[in-house]
PDB file of C-alpha atoms and ligand atoms in Angstrom:
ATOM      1  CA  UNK L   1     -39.349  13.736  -6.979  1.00  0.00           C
ATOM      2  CA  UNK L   2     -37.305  17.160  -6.276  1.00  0.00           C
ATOM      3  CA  UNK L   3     -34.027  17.585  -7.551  1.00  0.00           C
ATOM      4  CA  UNK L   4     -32.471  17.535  -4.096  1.00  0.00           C
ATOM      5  CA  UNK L   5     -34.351  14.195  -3.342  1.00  0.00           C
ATOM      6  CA  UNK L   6     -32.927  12.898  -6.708  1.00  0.00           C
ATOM      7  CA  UNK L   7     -29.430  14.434  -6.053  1.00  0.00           C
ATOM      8  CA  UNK L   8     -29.238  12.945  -2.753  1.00  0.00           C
ATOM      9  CA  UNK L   9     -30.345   9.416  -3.966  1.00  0.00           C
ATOM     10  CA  UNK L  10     -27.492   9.740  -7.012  1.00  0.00           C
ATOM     11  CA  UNK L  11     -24.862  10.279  -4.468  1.00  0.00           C
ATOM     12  CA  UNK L  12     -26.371   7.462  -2.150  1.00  0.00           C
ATOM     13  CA  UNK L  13     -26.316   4.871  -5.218  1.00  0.00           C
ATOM     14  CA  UNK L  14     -22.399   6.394  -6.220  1.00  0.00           C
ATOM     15  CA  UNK L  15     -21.165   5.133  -3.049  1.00  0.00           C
ATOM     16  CA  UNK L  16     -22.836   2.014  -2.209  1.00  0.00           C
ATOM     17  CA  UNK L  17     -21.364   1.262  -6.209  1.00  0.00           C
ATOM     18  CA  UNK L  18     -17.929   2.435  -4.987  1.00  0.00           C
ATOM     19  CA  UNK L  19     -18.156   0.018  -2.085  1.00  0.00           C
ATOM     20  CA  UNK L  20     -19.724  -2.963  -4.104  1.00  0.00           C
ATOM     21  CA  UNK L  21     -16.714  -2.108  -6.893  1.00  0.00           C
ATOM     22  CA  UNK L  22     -14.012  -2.984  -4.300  1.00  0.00           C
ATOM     23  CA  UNK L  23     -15.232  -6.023  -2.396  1.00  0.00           C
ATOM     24  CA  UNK L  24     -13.667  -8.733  -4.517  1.00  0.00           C
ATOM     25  CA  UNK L  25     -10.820  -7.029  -4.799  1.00  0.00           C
ATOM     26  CA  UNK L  26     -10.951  -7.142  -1.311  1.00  0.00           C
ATOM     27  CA  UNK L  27     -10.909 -10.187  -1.055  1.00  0.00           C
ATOM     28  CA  UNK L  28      -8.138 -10.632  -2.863  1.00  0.00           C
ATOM     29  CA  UNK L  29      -6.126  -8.215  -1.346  1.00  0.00           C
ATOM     30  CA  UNK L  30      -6.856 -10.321   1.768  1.00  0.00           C
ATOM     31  CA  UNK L  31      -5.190 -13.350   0.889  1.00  0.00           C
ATOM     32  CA  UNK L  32      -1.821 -11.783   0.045  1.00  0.00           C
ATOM     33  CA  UNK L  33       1.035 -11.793   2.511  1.00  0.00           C
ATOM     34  CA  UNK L  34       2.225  -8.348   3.636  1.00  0.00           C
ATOM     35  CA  UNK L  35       6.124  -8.257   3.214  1.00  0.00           C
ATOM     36  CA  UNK L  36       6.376  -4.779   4.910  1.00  0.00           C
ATOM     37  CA  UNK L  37       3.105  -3.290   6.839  1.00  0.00           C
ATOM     38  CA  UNK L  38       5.509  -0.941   8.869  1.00  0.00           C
ATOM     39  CA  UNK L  39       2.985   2.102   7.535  1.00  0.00           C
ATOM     40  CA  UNK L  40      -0.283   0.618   8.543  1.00  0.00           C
ATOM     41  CA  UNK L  41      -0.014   2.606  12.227  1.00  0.00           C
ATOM     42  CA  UNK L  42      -2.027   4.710  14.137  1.00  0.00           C
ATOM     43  CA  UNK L  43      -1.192   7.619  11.613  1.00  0.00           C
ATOM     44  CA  UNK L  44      -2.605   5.881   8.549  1.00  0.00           C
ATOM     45  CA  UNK L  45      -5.716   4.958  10.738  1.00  0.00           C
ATOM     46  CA  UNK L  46      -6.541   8.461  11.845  1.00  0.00           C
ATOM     47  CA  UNK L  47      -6.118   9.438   8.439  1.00  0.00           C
ATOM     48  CA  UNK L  48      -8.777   7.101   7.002  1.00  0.00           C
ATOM     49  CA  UNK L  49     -11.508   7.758   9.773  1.00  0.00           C
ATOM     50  CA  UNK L  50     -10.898  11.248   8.902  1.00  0.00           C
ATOM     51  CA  UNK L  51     -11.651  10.536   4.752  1.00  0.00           C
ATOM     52  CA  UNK L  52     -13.829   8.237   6.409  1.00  0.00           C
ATOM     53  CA  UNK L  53     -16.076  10.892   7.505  1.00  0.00           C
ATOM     54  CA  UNK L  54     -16.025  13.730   4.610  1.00  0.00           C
ATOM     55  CA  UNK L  55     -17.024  11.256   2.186  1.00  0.00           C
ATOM     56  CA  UNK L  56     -19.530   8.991   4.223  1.00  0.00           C
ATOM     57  CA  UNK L  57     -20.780  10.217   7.949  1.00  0.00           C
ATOM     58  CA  UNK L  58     -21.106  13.695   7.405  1.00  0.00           C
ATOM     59  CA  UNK L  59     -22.839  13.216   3.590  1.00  0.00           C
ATOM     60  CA  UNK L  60     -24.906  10.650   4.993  1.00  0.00           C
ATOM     61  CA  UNK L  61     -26.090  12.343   7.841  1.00  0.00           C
ATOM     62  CA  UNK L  62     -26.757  15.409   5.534  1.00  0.00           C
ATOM     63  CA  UNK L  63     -28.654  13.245   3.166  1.00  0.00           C
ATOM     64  CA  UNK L  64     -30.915  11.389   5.453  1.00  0.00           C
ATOM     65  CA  UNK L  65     -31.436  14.217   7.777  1.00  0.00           C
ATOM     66  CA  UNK L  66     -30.481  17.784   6.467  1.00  0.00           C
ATOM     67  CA  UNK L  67     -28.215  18.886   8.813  1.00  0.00           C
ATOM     68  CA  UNK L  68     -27.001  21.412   9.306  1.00  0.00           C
ATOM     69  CA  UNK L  69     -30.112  23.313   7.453  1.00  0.00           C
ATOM     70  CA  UNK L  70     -28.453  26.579   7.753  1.00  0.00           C
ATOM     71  CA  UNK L  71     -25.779  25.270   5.251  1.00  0.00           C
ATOM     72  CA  UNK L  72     -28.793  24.296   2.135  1.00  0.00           C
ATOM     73  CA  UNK L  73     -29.004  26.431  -0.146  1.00  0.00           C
ATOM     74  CA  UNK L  74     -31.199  25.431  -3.819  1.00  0.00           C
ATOM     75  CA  UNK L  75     -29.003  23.212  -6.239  1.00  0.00           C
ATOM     76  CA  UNK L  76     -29.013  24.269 -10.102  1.00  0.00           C
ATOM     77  CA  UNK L  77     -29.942  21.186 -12.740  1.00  0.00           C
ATOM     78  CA  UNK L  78     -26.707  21.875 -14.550  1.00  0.00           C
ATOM     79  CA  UNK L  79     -25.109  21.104 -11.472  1.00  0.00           C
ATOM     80  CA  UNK L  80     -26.593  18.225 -10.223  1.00  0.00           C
ATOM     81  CA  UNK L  81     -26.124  16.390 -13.677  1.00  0.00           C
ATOM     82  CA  UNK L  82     -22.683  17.558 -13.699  1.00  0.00           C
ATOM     83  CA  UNK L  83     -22.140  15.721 -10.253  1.00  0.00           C
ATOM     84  CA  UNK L  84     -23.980  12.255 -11.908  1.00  0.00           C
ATOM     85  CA  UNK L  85     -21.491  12.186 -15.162  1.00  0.00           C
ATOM     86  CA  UNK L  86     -18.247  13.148 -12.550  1.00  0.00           C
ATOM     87  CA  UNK L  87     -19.334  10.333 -10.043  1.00  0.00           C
ATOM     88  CA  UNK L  88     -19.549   8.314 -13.621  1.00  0.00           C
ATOM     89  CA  UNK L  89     -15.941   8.856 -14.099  1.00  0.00           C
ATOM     90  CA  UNK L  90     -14.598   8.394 -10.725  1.00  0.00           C
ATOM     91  CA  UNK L  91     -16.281   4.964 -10.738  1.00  0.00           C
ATOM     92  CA  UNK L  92     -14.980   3.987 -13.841  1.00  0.00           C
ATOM     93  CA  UNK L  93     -11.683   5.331 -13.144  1.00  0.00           C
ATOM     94  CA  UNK L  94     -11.528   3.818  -9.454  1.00  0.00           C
ATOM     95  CA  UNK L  95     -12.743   0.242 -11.108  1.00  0.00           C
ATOM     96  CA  UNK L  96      -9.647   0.694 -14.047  1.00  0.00           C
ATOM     97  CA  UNK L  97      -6.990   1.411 -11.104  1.00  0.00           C
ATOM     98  CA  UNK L  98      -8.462  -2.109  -8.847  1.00  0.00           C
ATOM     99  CA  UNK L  99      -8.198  -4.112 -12.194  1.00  0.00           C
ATOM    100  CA  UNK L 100      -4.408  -2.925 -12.843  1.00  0.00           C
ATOM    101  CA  UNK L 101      -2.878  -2.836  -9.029  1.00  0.00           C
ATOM    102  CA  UNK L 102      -4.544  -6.009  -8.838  1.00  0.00           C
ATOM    103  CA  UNK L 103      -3.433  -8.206  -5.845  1.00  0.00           C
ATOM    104  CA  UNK L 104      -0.892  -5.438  -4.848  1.00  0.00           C
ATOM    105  CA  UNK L 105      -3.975  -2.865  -4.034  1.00  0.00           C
ATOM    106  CA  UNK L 106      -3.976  -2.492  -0.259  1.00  0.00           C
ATOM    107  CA  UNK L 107      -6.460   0.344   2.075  1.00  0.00           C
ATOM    108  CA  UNK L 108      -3.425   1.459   4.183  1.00  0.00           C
ATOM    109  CA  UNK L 109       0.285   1.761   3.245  1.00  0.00           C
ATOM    110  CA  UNK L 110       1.688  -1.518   2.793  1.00  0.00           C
ATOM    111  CA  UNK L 111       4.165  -3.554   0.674  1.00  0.00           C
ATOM    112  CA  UNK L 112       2.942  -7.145  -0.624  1.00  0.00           C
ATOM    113  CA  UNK L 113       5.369 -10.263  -1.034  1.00  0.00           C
ATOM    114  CA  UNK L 114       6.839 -10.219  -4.840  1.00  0.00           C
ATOM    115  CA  UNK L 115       5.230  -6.802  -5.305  1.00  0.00           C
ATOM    116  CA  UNK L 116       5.821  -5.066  -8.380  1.00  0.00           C
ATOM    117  CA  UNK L 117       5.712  -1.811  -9.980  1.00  0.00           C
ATOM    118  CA  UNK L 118       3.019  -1.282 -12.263  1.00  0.00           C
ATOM    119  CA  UNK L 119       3.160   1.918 -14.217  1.00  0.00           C
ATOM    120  CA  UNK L 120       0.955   0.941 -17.293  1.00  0.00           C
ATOM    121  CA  UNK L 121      -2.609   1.942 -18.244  1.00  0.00           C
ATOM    122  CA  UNK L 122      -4.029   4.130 -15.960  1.00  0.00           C
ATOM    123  CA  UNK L 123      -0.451   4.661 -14.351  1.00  0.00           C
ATOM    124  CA  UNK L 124       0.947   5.442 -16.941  1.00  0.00           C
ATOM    125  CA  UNK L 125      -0.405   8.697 -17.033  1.00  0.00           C
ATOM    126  CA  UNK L 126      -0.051   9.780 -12.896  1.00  0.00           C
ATOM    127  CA  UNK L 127       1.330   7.524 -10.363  1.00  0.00           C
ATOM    128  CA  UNK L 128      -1.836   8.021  -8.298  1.00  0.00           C
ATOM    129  CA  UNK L 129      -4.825   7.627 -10.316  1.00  0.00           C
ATOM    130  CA  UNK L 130      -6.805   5.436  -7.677  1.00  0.00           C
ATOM    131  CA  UNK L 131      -6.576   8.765  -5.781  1.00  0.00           C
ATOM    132  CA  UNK L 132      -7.562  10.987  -8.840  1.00  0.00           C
ATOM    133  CA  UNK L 133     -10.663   9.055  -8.575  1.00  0.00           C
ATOM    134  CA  UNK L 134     -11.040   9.838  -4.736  1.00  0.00           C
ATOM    135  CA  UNK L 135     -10.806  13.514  -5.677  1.00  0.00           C
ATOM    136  CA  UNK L 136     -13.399  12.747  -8.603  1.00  0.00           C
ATOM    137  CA  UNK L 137     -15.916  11.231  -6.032  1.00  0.00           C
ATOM    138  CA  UNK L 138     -15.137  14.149  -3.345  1.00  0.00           C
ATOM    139  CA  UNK L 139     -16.223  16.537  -6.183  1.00  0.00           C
ATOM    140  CA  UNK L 140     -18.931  14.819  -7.631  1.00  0.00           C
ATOM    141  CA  UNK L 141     -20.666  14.921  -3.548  1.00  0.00           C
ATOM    142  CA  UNK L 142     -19.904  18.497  -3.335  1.00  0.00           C
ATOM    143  CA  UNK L 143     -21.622  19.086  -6.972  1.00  0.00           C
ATOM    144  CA  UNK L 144     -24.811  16.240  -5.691  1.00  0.00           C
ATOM    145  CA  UNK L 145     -25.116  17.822  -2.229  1.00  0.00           C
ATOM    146  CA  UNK L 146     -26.308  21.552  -1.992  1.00  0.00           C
ATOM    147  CA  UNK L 147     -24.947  22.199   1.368  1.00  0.00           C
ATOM    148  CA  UNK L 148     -22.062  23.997   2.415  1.00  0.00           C
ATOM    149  CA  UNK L 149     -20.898  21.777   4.843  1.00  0.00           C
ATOM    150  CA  UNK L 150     -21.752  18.798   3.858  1.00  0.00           C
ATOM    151  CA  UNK L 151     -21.124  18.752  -0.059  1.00  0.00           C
ATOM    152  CA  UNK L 152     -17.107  19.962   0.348  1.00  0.00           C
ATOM    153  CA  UNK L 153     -16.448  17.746   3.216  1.00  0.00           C
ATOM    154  CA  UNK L 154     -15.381  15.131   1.073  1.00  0.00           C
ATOM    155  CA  UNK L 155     -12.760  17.150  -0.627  1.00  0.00           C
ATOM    156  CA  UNK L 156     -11.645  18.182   3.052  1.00  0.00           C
ATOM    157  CA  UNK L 157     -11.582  14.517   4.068  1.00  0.00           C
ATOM    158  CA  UNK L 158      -9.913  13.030   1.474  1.00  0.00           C
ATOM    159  CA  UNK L 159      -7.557  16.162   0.756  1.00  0.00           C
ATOM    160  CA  UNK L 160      -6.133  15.612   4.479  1.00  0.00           C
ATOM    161  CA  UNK L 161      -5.669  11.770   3.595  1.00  0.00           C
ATOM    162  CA  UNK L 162      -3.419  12.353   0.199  1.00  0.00           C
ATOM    163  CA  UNK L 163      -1.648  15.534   1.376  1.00  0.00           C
ATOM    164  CA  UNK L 164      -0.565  13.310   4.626  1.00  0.00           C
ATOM    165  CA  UNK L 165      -0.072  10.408   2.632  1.00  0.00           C
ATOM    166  CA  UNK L 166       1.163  10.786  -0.377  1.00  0.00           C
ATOM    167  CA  UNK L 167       4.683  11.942   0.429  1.00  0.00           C
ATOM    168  CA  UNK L 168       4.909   8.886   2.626  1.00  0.00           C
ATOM    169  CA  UNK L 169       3.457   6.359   0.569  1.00  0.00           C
ATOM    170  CA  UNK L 170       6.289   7.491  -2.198  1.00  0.00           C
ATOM    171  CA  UNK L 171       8.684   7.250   0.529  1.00  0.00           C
ATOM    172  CA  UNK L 172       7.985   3.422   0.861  1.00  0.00           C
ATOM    173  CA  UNK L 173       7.884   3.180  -2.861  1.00  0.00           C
ATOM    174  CA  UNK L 174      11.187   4.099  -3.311  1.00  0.00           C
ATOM    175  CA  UNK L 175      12.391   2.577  -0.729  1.00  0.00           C
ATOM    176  CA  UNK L 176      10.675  -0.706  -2.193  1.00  0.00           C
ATOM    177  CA  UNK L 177      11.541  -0.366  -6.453  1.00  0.00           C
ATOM    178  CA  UNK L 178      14.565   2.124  -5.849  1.00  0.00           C
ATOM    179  CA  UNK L 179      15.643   3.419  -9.839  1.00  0.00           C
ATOM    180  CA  UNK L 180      12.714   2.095 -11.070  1.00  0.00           C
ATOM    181  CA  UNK L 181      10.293   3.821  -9.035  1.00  0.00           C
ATOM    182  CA  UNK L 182      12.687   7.104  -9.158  1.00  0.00           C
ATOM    183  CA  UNK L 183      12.478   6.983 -13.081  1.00  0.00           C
ATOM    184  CA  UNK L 184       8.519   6.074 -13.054  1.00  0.00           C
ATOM    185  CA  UNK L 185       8.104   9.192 -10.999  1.00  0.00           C
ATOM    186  CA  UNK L 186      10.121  11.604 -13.011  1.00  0.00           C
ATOM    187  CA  UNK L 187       8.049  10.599 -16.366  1.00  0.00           C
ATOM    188  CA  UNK L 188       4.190  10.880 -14.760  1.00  0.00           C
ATOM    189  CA  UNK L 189       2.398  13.766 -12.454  1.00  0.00           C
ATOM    190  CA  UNK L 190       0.894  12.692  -9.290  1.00  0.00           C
ATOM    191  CA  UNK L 191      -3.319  12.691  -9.782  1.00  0.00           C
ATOM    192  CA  UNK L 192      -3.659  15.407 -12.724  1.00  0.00           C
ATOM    193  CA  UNK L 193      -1.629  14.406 -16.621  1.00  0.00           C
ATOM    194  CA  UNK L 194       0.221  16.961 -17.282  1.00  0.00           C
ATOM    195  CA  UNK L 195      -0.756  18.962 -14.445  1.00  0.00           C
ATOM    196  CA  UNK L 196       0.246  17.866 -10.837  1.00  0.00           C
TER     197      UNK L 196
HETATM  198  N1  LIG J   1      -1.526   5.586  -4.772  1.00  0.00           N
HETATM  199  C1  LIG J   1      -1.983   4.592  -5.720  1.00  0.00           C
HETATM  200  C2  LIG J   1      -2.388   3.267  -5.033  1.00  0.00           C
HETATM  201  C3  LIG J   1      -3.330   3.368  -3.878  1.00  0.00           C
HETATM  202  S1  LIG J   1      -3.552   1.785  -3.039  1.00  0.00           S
HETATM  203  C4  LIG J   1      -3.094   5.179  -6.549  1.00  0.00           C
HETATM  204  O1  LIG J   1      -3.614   6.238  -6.183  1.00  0.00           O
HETATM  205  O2  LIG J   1      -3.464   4.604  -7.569  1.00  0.00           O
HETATM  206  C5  LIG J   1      -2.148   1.823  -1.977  1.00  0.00           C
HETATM  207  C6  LIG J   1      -1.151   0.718  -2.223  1.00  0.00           C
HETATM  208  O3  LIG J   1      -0.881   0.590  -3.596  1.00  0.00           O
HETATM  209  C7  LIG J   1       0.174   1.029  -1.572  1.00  0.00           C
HETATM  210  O4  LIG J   1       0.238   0.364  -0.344  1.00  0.00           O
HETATM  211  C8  LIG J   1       1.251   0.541  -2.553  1.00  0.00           C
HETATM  212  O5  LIG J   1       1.856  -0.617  -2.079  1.00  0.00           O
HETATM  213  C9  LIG J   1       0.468   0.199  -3.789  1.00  0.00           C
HETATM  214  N2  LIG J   1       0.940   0.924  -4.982  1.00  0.00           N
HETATM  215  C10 LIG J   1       0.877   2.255  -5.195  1.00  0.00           C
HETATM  216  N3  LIG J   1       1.344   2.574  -6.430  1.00  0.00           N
HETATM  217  C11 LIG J   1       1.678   1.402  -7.010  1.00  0.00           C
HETATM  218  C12 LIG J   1       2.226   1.036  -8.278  1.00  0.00           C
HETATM  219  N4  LIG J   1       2.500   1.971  -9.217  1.00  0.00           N
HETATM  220  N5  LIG J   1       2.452  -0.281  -8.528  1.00  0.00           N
HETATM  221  C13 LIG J   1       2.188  -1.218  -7.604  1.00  0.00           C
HETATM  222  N6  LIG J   1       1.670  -0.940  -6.392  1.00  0.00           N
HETATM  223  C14 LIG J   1       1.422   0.332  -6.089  1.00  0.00           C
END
């Protein structure tokens, strides 16, 4: 097997393990009634088709077709196991932040009824680590998929999703846990300890 056949399989098997990960907390999330879905809008849902396709259409289409050629260029090892222990991390991470949000975790913006503020664990470090691991996967696909185009359109994607999002989603936080959110975010970083 080439290394770009293996690559492109590693990334293939990250994501269908990503989806897998969140259907029973789908599920979940499902059965809980939505006390304020006032962000779940047109907006939101542009956003997502847009994340939508940097980390799945485009990737995939590279992957099972490799287009656009003009954008390959020959992967290093050192990169491509790089991308499989980063994928590792944003799995295990992403899994971590579906076990602690729990029944509050939603796709879009939205408050649940008796929501509460969780800000242990893995939030107690950033107040967005289920995006940290977004950012994780977006880099591990640009480190699995020597192309140009399609390896950083995941960063792209997802990038436009948080930097539209974020400021909002705190927005409705605040508005939800008032102090308590207002203290939570003066003592973490967003998605990097520390950092930002
Ligand atoms: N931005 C968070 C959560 C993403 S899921 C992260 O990256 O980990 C989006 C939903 O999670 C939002 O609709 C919001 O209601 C909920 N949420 C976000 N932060 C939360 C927190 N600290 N405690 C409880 N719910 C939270």
């Amino acid at each position: 097997m080439s290394l770009i056949t293996f690559a492109k399989i590693a990334w293939a098997v990250g994501v269908v393990a990503w989806y897998v990960l969140r259907i029973p907390f789908q599920r979940k999330a499902k059965k809980q009634r939505v006390a304020d879905a006032r962000h779940r809008n047109a907006r939101e849902m542009t956003l997502l088709s847009i994340s939508t396709l940097g980390l799945g259409i485009i990737p995939a289409i590279y992957a099972a077709t490799a287009f656009p050629a003009f954008a390959s260029y020959a992967p290093s090892p050192v990169q491509v196991v790089a991308g499989v222990l980063v994928f590792a991390c944003a799995l295990w991470l992403f899994w971590r932040t579906h076990r602690q949000l729990g029944r509050y975790w939603s796709v879009t913006l939205e408050i649940k009824d008796k929501h509460q503020l969780i800000t242990s664990g893995v939030y107690e470090k950033v107040r967005h680590p289920m995006y940290s691991a977004f950012f994780l996967w977006a880099l591990a696909q640009a480190m699995l998929l020597p192309n140009f185009v399609a390896g950083p359109a995941g960063i792209v994607g997802f990038g436009i999703l948080f930097f539209f999002r974020v400021g909002r989603e705190e927005q409705m936080m605040r508005e939800a846990f008032g102090h308590e959110y207002d203290a939570y975010a003066a003592r973490t970083k967003r998605i990097i300890p520390g950092i930002y």
